[in-house]
Structures are given as structure tokens and as C-alpha cells.
Short mmCIF file of C-alpha atoms and ligand atoms in Angstrom, two decimals:
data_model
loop_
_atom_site.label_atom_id
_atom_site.label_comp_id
_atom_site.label_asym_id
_atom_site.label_seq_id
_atom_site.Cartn_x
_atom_site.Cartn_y
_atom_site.Cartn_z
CA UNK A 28 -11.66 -25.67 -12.58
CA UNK A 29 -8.17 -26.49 -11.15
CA UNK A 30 -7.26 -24.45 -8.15
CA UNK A 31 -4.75 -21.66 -8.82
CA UNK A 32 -1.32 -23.23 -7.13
CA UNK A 33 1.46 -20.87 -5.73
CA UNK A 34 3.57 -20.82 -8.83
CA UNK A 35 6.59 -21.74 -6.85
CA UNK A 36 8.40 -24.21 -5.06
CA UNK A 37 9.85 -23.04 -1.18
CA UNK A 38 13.66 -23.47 -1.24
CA UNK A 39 14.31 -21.54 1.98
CA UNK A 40 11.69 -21.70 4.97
CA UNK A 41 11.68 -19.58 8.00
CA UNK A 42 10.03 -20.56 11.31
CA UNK A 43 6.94 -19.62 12.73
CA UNK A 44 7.01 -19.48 16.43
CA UNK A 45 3.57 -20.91 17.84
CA UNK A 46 2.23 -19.32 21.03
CA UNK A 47 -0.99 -19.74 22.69
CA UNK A 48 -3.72 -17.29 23.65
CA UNK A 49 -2.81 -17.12 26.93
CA UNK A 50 0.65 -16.18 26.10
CA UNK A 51 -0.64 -13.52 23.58
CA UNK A 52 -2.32 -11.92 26.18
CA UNK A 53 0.49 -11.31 27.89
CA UNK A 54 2.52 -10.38 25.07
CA UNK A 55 0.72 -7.57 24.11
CA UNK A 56 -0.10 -6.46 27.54
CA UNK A 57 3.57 -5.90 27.41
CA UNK A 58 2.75 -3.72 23.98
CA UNK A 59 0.77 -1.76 25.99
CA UNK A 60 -1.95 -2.87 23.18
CA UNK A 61 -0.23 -1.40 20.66
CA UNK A 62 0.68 -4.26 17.74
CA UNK A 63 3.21 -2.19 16.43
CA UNK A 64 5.20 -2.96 19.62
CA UNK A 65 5.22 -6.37 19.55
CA UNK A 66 7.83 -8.64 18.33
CA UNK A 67 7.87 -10.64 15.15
CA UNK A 68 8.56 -13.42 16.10
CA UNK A 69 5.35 -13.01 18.90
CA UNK A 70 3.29 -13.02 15.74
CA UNK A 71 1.50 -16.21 14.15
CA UNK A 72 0.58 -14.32 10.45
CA UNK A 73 1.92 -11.19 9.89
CA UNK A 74 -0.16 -9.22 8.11
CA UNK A 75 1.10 -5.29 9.04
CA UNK A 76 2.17 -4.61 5.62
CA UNK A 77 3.28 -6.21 2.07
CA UNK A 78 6.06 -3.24 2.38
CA UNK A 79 9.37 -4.82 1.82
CA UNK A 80 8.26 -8.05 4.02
CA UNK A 81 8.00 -10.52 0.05
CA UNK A 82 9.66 -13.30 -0.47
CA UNK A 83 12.88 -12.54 -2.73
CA UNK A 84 13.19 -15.23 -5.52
CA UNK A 85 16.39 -17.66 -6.85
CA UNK A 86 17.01 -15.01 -9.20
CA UNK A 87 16.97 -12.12 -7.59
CA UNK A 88 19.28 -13.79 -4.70
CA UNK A 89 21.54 -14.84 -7.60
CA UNK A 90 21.64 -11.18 -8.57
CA UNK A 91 22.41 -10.08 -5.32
CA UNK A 92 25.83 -11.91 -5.46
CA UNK A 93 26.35 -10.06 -9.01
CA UNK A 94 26.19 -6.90 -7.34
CA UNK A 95 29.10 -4.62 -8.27
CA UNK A 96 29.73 -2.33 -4.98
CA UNK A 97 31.50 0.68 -6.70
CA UNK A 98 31.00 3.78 -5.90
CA UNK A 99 30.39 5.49 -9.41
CA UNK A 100 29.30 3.68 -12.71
CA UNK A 101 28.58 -0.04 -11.44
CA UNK A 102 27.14 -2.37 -13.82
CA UNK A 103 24.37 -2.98 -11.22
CA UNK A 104 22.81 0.28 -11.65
CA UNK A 105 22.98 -0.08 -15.49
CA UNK A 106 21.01 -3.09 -14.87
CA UNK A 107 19.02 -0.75 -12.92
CA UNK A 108 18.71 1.45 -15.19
CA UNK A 109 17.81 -0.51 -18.04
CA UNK A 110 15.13 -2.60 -16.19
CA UNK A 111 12.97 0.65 -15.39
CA UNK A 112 13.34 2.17 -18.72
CA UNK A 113 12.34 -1.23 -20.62
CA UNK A 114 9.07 -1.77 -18.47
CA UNK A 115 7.96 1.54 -17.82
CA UNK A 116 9.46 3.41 -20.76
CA UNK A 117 11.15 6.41 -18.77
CA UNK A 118 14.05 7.26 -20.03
CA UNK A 119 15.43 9.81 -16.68
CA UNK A 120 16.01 7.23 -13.75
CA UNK A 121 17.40 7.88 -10.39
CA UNK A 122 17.76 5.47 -7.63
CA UNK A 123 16.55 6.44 -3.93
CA UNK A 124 16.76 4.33 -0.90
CA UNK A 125 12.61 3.86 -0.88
CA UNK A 126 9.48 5.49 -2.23
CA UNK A 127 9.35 8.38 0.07
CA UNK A 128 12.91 9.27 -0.56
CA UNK A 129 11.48 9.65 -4.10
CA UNK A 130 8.65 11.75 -3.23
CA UNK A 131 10.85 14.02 -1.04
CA UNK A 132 13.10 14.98 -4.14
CA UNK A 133 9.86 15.31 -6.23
CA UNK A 134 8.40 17.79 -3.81
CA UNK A 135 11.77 19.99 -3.42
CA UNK A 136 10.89 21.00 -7.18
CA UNK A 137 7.27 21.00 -7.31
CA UNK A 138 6.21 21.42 -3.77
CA UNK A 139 6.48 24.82 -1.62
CA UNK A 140 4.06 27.25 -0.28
CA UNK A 141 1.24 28.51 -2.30
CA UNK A 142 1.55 25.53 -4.51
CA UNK A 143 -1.29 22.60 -4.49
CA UNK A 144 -0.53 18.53 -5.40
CA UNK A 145 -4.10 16.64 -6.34
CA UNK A 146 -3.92 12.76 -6.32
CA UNK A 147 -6.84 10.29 -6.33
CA UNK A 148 -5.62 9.76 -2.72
CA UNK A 149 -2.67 10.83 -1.14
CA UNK A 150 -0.66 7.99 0.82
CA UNK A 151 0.09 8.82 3.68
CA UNK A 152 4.10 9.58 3.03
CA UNK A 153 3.53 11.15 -0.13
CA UNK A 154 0.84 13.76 1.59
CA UNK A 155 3.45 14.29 4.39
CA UNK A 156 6.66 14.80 2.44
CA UNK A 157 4.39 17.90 -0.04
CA UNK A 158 2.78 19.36 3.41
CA UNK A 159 6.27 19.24 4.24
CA UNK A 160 7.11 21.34 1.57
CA UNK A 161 4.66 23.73 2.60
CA UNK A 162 1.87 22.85 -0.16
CA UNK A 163 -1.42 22.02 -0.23
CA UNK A 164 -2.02 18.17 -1.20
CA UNK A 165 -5.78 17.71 -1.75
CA UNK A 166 -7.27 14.09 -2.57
CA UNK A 167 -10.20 13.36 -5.18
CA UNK A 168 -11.08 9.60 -5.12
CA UNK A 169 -14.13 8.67 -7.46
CA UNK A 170 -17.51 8.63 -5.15
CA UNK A 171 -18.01 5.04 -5.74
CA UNK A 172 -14.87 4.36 -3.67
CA UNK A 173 -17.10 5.64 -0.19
CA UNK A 174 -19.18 2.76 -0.41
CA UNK A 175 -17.26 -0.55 0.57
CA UNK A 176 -19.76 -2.57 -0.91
CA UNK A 177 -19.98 -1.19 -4.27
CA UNK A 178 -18.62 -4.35 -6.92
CA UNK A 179 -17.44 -0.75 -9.14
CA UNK A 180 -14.50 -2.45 -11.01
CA UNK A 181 -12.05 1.11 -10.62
CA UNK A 182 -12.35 2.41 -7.10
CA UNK A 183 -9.14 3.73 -7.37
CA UNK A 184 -10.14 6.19 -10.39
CA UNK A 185 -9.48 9.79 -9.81
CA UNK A 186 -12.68 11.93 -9.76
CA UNK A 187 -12.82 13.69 -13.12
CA UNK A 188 -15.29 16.61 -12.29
CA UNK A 189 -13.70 17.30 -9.30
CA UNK A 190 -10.19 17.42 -10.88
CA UNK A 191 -11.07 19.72 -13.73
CA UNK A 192 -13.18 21.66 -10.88
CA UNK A 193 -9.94 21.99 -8.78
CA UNK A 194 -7.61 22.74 -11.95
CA UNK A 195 -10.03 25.71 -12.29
CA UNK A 196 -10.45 26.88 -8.88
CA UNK A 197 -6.63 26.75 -8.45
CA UNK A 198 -5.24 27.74 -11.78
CA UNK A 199 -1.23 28.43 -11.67
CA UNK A 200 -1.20 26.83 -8.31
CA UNK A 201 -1.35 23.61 -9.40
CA UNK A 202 1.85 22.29 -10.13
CA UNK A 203 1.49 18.30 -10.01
CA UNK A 204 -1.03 15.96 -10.51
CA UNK A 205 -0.34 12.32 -9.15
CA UNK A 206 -2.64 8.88 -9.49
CA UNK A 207 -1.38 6.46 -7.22
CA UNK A 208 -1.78 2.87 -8.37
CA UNK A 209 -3.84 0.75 -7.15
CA UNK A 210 -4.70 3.39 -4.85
CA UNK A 211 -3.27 1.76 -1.35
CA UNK A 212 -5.38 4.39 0.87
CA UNK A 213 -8.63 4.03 -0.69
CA UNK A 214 -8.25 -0.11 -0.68
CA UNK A 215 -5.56 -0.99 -2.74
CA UNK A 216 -8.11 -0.61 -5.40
CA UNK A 217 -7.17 -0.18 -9.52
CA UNK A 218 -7.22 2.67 -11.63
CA UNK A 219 -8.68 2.19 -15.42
CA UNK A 220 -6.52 3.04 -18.03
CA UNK A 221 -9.54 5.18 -19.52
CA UNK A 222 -9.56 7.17 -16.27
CA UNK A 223 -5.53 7.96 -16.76
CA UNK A 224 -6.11 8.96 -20.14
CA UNK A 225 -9.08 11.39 -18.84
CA UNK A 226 -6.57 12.98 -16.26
CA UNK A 227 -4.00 13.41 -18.93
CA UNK A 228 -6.23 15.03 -21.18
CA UNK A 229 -7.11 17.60 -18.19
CA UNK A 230 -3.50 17.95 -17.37
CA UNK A 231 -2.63 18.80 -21.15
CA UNK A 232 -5.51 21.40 -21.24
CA UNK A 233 -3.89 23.00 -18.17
CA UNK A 234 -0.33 22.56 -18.65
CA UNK A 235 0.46 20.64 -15.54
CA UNK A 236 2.57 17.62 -15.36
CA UNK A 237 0.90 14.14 -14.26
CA UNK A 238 3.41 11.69 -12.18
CA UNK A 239 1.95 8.21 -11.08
CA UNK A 240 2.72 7.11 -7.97
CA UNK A 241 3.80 3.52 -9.10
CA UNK A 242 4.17 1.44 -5.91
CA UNK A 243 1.52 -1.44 -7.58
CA UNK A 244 2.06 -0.80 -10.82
CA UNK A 245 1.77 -4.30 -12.19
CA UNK A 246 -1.19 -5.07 -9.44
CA UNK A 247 -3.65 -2.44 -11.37
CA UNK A 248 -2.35 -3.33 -14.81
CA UNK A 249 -3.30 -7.02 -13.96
CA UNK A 250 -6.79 -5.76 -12.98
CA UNK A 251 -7.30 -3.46 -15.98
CA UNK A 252 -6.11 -6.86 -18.19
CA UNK A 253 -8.68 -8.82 -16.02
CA UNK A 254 -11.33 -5.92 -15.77
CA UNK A 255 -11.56 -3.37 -19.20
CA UNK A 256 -13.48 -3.59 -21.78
CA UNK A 257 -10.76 -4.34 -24.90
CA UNK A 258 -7.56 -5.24 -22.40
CA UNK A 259 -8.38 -8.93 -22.40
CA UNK A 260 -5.95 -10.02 -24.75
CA UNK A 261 -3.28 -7.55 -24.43
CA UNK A 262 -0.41 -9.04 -22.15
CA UNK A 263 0.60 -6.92 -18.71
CA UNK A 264 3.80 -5.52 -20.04
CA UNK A 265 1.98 -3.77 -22.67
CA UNK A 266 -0.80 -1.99 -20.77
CA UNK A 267 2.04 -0.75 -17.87
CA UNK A 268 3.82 0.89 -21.04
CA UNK A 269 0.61 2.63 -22.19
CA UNK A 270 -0.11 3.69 -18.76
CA UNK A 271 3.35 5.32 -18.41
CA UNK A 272 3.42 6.43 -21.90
CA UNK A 273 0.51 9.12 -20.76
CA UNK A 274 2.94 10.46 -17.51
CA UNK A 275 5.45 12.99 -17.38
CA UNK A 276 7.01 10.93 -14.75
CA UNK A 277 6.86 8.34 -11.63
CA UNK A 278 7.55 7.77 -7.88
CA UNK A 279 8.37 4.23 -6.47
CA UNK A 280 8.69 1.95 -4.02
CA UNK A 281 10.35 -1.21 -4.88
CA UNK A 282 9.17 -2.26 -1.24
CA UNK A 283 6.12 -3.07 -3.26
CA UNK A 284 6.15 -4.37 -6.88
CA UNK A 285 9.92 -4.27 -7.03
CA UNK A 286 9.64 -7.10 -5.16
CA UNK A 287 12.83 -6.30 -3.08
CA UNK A 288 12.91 -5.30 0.83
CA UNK A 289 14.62 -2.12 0.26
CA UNK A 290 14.53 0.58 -2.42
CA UNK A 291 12.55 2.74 -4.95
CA UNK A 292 13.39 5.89 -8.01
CA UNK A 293 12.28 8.57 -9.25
CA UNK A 294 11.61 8.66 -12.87
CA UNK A 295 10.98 10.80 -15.33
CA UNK A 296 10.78 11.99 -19.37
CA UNK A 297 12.53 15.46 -18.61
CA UNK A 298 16.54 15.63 -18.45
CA UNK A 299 16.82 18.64 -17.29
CA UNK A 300 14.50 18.54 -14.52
CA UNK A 301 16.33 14.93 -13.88
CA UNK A 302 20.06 16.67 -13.78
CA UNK A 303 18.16 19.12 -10.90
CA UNK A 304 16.68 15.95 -9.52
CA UNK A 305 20.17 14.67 -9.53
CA UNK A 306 21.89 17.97 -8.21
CA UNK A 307 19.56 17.57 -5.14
CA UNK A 308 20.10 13.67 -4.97
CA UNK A 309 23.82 14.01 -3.91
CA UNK A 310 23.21 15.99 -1.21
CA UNK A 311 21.12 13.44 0.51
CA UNK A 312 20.66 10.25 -0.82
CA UNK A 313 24.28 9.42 -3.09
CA UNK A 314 26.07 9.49 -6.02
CA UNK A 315 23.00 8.73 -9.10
CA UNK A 316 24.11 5.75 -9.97
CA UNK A 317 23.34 4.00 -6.46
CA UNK A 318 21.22 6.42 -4.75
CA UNK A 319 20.73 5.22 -1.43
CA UNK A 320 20.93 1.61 -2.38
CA UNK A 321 24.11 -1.39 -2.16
CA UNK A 322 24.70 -2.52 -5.61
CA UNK A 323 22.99 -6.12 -4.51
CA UNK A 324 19.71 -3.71 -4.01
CA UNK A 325 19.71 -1.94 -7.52
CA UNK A 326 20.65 -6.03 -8.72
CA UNK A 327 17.39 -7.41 -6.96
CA UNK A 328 15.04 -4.58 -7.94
CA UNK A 329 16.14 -4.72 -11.68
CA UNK A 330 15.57 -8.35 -11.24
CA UNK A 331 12.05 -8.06 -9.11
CA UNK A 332 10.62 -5.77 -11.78
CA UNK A 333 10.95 -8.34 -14.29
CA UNK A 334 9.04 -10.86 -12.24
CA UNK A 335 6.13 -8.78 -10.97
CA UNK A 336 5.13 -8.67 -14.92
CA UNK A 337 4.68 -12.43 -14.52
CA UNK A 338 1.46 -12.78 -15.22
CA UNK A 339 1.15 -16.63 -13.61
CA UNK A 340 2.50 -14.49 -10.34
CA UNK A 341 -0.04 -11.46 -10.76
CA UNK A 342 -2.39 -14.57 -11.46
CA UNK A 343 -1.95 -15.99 -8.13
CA UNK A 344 -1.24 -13.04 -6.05
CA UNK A 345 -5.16 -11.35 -6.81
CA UNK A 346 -6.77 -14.98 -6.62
CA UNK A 347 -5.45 -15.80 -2.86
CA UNK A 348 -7.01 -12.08 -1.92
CA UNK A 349 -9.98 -12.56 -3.48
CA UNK A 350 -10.47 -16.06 -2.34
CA UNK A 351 -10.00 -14.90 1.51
CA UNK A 352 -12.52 -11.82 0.39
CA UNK A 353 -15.36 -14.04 -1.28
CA UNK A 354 -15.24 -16.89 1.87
CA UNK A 355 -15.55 -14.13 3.86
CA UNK A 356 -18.22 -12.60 2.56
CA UNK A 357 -19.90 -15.72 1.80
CA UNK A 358 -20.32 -16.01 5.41
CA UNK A 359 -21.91 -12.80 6.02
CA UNK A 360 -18.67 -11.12 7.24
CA UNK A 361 -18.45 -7.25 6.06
CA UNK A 362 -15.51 -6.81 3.96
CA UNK A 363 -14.40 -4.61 1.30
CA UNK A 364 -15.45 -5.41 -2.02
CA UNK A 365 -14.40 -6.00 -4.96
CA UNK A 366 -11.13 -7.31 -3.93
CA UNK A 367 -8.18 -5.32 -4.11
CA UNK A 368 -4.39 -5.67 -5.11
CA UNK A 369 -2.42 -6.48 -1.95
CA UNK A 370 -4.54 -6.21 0.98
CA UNK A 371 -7.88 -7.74 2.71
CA UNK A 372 -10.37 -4.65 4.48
CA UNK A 373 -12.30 -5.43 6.80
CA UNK A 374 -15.38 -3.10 7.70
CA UNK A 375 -14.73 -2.68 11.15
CA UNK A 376 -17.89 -0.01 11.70
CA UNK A 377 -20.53 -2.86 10.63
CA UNK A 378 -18.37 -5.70 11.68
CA UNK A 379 -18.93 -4.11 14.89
CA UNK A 380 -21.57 -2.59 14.76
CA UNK A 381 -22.04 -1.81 18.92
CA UNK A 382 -19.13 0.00 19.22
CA UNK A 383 -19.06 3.44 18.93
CA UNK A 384 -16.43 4.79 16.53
CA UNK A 385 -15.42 6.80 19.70
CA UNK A 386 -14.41 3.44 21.11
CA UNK A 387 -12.03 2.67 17.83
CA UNK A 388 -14.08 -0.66 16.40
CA UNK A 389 -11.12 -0.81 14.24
CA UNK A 390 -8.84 -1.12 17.22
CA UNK A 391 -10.79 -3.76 18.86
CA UNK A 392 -10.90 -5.85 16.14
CA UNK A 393 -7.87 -5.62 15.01
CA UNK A 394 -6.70 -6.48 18.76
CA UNK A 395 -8.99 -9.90 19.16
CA UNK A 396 -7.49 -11.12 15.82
CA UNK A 397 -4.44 -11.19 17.59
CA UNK A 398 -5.14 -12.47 20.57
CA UNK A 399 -7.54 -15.33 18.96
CA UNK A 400 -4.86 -16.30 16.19
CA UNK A 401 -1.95 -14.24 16.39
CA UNK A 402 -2.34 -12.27 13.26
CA UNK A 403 -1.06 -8.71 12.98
CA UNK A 404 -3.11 -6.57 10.79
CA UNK A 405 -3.30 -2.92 10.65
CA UNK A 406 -6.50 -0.32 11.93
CA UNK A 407 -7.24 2.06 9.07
CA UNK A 408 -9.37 4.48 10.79
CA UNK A 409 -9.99 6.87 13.72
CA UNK A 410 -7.17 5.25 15.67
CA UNK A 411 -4.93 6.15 12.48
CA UNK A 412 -6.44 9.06 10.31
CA UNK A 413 -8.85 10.89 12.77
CA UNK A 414 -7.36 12.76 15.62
CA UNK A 415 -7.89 15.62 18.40
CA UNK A 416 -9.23 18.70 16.71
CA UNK A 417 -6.56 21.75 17.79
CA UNK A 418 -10.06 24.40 17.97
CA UNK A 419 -12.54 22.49 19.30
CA UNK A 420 -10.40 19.72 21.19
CA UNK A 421 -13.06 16.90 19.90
CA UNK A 422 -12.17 13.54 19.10
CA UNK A 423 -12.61 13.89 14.46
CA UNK A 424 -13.87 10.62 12.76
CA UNK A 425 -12.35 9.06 9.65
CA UNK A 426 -14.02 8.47 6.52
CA UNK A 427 -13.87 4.41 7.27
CA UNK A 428 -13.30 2.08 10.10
CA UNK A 429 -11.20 -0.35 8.29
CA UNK A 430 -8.93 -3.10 9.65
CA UNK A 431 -6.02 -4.23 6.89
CA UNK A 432 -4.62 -7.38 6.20
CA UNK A 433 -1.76 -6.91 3.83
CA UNK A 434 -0.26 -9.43 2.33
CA UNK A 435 3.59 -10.06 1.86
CA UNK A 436 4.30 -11.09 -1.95
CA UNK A 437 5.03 -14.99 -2.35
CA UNK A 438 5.46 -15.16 1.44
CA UNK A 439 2.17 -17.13 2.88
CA UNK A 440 0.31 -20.01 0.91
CA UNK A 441 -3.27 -21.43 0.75
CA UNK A 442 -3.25 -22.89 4.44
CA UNK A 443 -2.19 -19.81 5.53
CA UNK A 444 -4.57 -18.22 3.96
CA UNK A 445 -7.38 -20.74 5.02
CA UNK A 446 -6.82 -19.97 9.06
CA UNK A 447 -6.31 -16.17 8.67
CA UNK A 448 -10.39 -16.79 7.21
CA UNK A 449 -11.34 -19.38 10.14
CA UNK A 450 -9.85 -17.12 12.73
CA UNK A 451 -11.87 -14.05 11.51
CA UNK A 452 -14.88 -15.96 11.55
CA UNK A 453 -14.28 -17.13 15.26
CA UNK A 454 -14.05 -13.17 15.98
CA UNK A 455 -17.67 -12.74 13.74
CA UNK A 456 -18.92 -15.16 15.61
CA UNK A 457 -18.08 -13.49 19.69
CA UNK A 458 -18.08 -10.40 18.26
CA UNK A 459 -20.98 -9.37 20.51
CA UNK A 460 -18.47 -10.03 23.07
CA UNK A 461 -16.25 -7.85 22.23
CA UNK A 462 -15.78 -3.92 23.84
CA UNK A 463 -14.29 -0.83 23.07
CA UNK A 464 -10.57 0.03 22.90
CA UNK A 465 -9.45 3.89 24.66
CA UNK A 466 -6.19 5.62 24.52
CA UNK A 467 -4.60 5.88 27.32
CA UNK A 468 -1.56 7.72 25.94
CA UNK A 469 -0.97 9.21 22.48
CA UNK A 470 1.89 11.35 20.63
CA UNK A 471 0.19 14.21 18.82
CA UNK A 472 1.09 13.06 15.61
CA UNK A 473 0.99 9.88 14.05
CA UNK A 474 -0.49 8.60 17.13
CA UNK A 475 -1.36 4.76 15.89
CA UNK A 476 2.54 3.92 15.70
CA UNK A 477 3.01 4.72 19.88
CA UNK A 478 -0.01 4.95 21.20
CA UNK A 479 -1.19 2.85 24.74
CA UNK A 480 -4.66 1.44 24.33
CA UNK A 481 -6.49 -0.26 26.68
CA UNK A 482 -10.07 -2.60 26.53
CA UNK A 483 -13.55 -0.97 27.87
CA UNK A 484 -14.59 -3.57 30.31
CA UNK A 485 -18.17 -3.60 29.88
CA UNK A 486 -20.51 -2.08 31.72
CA UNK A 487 -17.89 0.35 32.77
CA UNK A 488 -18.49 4.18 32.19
CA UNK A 489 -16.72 6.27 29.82
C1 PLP B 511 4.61 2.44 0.40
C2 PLP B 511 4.07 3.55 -0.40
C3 PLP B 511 4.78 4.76 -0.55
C4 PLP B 511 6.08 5.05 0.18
O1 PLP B 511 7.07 4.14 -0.07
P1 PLP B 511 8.16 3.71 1.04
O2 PLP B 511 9.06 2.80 0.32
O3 PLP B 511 7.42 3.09 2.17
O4 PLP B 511 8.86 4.97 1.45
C5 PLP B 511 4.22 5.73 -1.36
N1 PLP B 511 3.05 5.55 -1.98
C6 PLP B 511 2.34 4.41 -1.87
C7 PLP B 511 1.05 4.25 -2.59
C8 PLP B 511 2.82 3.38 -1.07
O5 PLP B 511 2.10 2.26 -0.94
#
């Protein structure tokens, strides 16, 4: 078989700066071992996110000079406009500076005290903007997706039993449903179009709306092409229309599958509920027809949402993931599997398997990829989700130890790709060597962004 190429040629390139380990030693000594306070151009391979760090296309920069900068009624956001209701089929769009703006508007109408939001799994915005609000968002990922070994095809599904269980339990309370797809917190891992259809059902039987949190829209409707029984032969653009056909409504980031470094909307089959939407829009976003965004923005997301539906893209986007996942797992290295849509997990707790999760294996691991090859990735786990419990004052665990690689759309190729694999596997191999991480000094919430971390020396006594 012929490999699968990039399917594009690099018109503009942008410099890495090389360092050496020594250097990065330094550097993040500086960053008080925190990588989110290093600079970019101190990192190698940056792997923090694939939010809003892609590769814009010819296109899309062509669109950006097309950009009409009025302030009501430009032609941009009628691009806009027309772009989200031809691939997703919702008729009610309004434009928001990026996903979370979206969610915030979502939540002024269905959030609020007493009321409770269930998702397959909350991202981490989207649970803070309806606690915000005062409501209860509870998550109900499918059990398969606690095992990071289990080749399950949709880890992202939402657990059925559970969500009629919770529909019961809570009656009147409910007042939203939301999948997110893939589902970025649980492993950028897909949702099956038969599970939507089963939530929809539910929602119908209880009178409660379903929105789906569309940041990787095109991502899970590649997999369910690639992955369910009877989608083989239908083409992506038809399966993300049936998937939206069964929603009331949608929340996105264009930082993701927009393929643009700003923006997002909130969509939605109601006009009504979109004139509130709107209403509420003005006060803090803009005028609808721009929302927070330049006209150039609305231009290159109308544009970008055309081009994630490439399936030679989608194509080439899963296969450089799953290549990195299957090399590394070929050589023993714990990773979780299947691959997903935009990211590379590591299993930090058996990766290292010596540390305590106490001592943040996530952290550690995270910290030696840096310092071996300068890539930035991202702990998922006790450093991020657990925390200080306000009764008891003991350290809480999350569910996983996981270390992320995202991966910027169309921004790193094969080589890339090839040493991020070869400098893991020089960590696998010390990784005996390595030692705990502590925090020496940590915000009380969101503590990964700021926090001051420091190495266990070994032997030492904590
Ligand atoms: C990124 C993301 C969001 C929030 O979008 P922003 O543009 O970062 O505000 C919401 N949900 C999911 C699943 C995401 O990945």
C-alpha cells in the first residue's frame, strides 16, 4: 500500500528554533516547571493543543482579503451564514468570538439554579460556563471509555441506561442534553450515529432538547464513515447532515474543525429562541451578523468548514494519529487505544508505573518529553482534574493519568511525526529514571495553568 502523503504542498514555512537539552533545562527552570509558561518559540513540537494553532489554507487566506468589515449586513457573514446552514443544516446561526462564547449564551437560557445539563462528557469550558449558571452539569460516558485499552470503536458514546436513568431521576430539571463530538475529554474519541439516534429518542420521550457540542464534527463523522456498520459508502457530508438532522441545535468552536484560529456559533432550528439568543448576543459579543469576529474571520471559517469535509484531509489527519499510536504501541509503550480524532494519550499511570499518582506521573512525563525533545504536550490528570478536597483537605485522584499530544491541523508532517515517536521511546526506555513531580505553589482553581512544580530527587522524603 502507498503511504498516505500530506495532501498539500507548504507555501509558507515558519521556523523552528532548535535548542539543546541543556538549554531546555534552563528554560523551564525559568517556567518554574510549568510548560504553560514557556515560550513558543522555546518549544521544538508543540503539541499543547490543536485549538486554533492549524495551518490556514490558500483559500481561506484568499478569503480573508474578501472580508467585508461593515458593521451590519456584510457579505462575509452571509457567507457565514450560508456555509453552516449548507453543512450542518441549521437554519438559526449566530456568530461568537469562540466556542465558549457559544456555550455562555446557551447556558443564559437553559442554565440556572435547580436546572441539570447531561453530556457524554463535559469539556472543561462547557461544564464551567453551566456551573456558572448555577446548574448542575453531570457527565455519562459509555463504561467502555474507562478502560484505555479497550479497541471499542465509540468511546465517545453517551451511556444510554444511565441517561434515561438520569432523565428519570431528574424529571423537569433537565433542560439540555449535549453529546460532544468526538468527545475531547474522554480521548477525542467518536460518537456512533446509532448512539445519537438512541439519545434523541430519549430526549423526544422526555421533551428535552439535544444540542451537540460540534467542535470535531467532521473528525467523528470520518470515523463513523470508517467505523459503522452501513456508513461505508456514504460520503462525510452526508452523515454530518444526519447527525445534525437529529439536534435541536449546536455549539462550536471553529478553533477546531473550522479550521480558523479564531471563532465559533451557536446554532440552532428554533427562531425564536435564536432572536433571544440574539437579544443577549448584543450585549456582549456584537451586532449578529459578526458576533465577536472581523469579517476576514467569518470569511475563513465559512471557507475552513468546507475543507474539513475533505475527505483526502480527514484521510490524512486520523492516519498520522494512528500511525504515531500503533508504533507506539508496537513497542510496548501504553497508549490510548483505538486512536482518536486529534490527539495522542499517553497512559501516564502504567507508563510510569513507580510513581505514585500523588507524585503526578502525568506531570513527570509530560516534563522529560520536554526536556529530552522539546515537545509540549499537555497532563490530563491529577495535576489538571483532581484537586484539594475543601472537607477533608486530601489530595482527590482523577479518573486517568493521561499525558496529551494534540495535534495542530495541517501544521506538522511525517518527520515530525516520526521524532515526536523516537523521543517518547527514549523516555520508555529511562523511564525507571525518572521521579516524581510536587507542587510547590498552586491557585485554587484551575491550578495546572499557574502552578510551580518541582522534581522529587530520589531518595528524598516526602
Ligand atoms: C475547545 C472546545 C470547546 C471550547 O471552545 P473554545 O473555542 O476554546 O472556547 C468546547 N467544547 C469542546 C469539546 C472543545 O474541544
Amino acid at each position: 500500500m502507498l503511504p498516505i502523503i500530506e495532501p498539500f504542498r507548504i507555501k509558507s514555512v515558519e521556523p523552528i528554533r532548535m535548542t539543546t537539552r541543556e538549554e531546555r533545562v534552563q528554560l523551564l527552570d525559568k517556567a518554574h516547571g510549568n510548560l504553560f509558561f514557556l515560550h513558543s518559540q522555546d518549544v521544538l513540537i508543540d503539541l499543547l493543543t490543536d485549538s486554533g494553532t492549524g495551518a490556514m489554507s490558500s483559500e481561506q487566506w484568499a478569503s480573508v482579503m474578501r472580508g467585508d468589515e461593515s458593521y451590519a449586513g456584510s457579505p462575509s457573514y452571509l457567507r457565514f451564514e450560508k456555509a453552516v446552514q449548507d453543512i450542518l443544516g441549521l437554519p438559526e446561526v449566530i456568530p461568537t468570538h469562540q466556542g465558549r462564547a457559544a456555550e455562555h449564551l446557551l447556558f443564559s437560557i437553559y442554565g440556572g439554579e435547580g436546572k441539570v445539563i447531561l453530556n457524554n462528557t463535559h469539556f472543561d469550558t462547557t461544564r464551567a460556563n453551566a456551573e456558572v449558571s448555577g446548574a448542575l452539569a453531570l457527565d455519562l460516558p459509555c463504561p467502555e471509555s474507562k478502560n484505555t485499552d479497550d479497541m471499542e470503536p465509540f468511546k465517545g458514546n453517551m451511556d444510554l441506561v444511565r441517561l434515561r436513568a438520569e432523565l428519570d431521576q431528574h424529571g423537569k430539571a433537565v433542560s439540555l442534553v449535549m453529546v460532544t463530538v468526538t468527545n475531547n475529554a474522554g480521548g477525542g474519541q467518536p460518537v456512533s450515529l446509532a448512539n445519537v439516534r438512541g439519545i434523541r429518542a430519549l430526549c423526544d420521550k422526555f421533551g428535552v432538547p439535544l444540542y451537540i457540542d460540534a467542535c470535531r464534527f467532521a473528525e467523528n463523522a470520518w470515523f463513523i464513515k470508517q467505523r459503522e456498520e452501513g456508513q461505508a459508502d456514504r460520503s462525510v457530508a452526508e452523515i454530518v447532515l444526519e447527525m445534525f438532522s437529529m439536534a435541536d441545535g449546536c455549539t462550536m468552536s471553529a478553533k477546531k474543525d473550522g479550521m480558523a484560529n479564531i471563532g465559533g456559533f451557536l446554532a440552532s432550528r428554533n427562531s425564536e429562541l435564536a432572536a433571544d439568543f440574539r437579544r443577549r448576543l448584543v450585549v456582549t459579543e456584537g451586532f449578529p451578523t459578526y458576533g465577536g469576529l472581523s469579517g476576514r474571520d467569518l470569511e475563513a471559517v465559512a471557507q475552513g468548514l468546507h475543507e474539513v469535509l475533505r475527505e483526502d484531509y480527514l484521510n490524512y489527519r486520523t492516519a498520522s494519529i494512528q500511525y504515531v499510536v500503533e508504533r507506539l504501541h508496537e513497542r510496548g509503550i501504553p497508549v490510548l487505544r483505538p486512536a482518536g480524532g486529534h490527539a495522542i494519550f499517553l497512559d501516564a499511570a502504567r507508563f510510569l508505573d513507580h510513581i505514585p499518582w500523588q507524585q503526578y506521573p502525568g506531570q513527570s512525563l509530560a516534563i522529560e518529553l520536554y526536556l529530552e525533545g522539546g515537545i509540549r504536550s499537555c497532563e490530563i490528570g491529577t495535576c489538571m482534574l483532581g484537586g484539594t478536597d475543601p472537607e477533608t483537605g486530601e489530595e482527590t485522584k482523577a479518573l486517568h493519568e493521561l499525558v496529551r499530544l494534540a495535534i495542530p491541523r495541517r501544521t506538522y508532517t511525517q518527520s515530525h511525526m516520526d521524532y515526536v515517536i523516537e523521543i517518547i521511546d527514549a523516555v520508555w526506555q529511562k523511564r525507571k529514571t525518572l521521579t516524581g513531580t510536587r507542587i510547590t505553589q498552586a491557585p485554587p482553581v484551575l491550578r495546572h495553568f499557574s502552578a510551580h512544580f518541582e522534581q522529587i530527587q530520589e531518595g528524598s522524603v516526602v
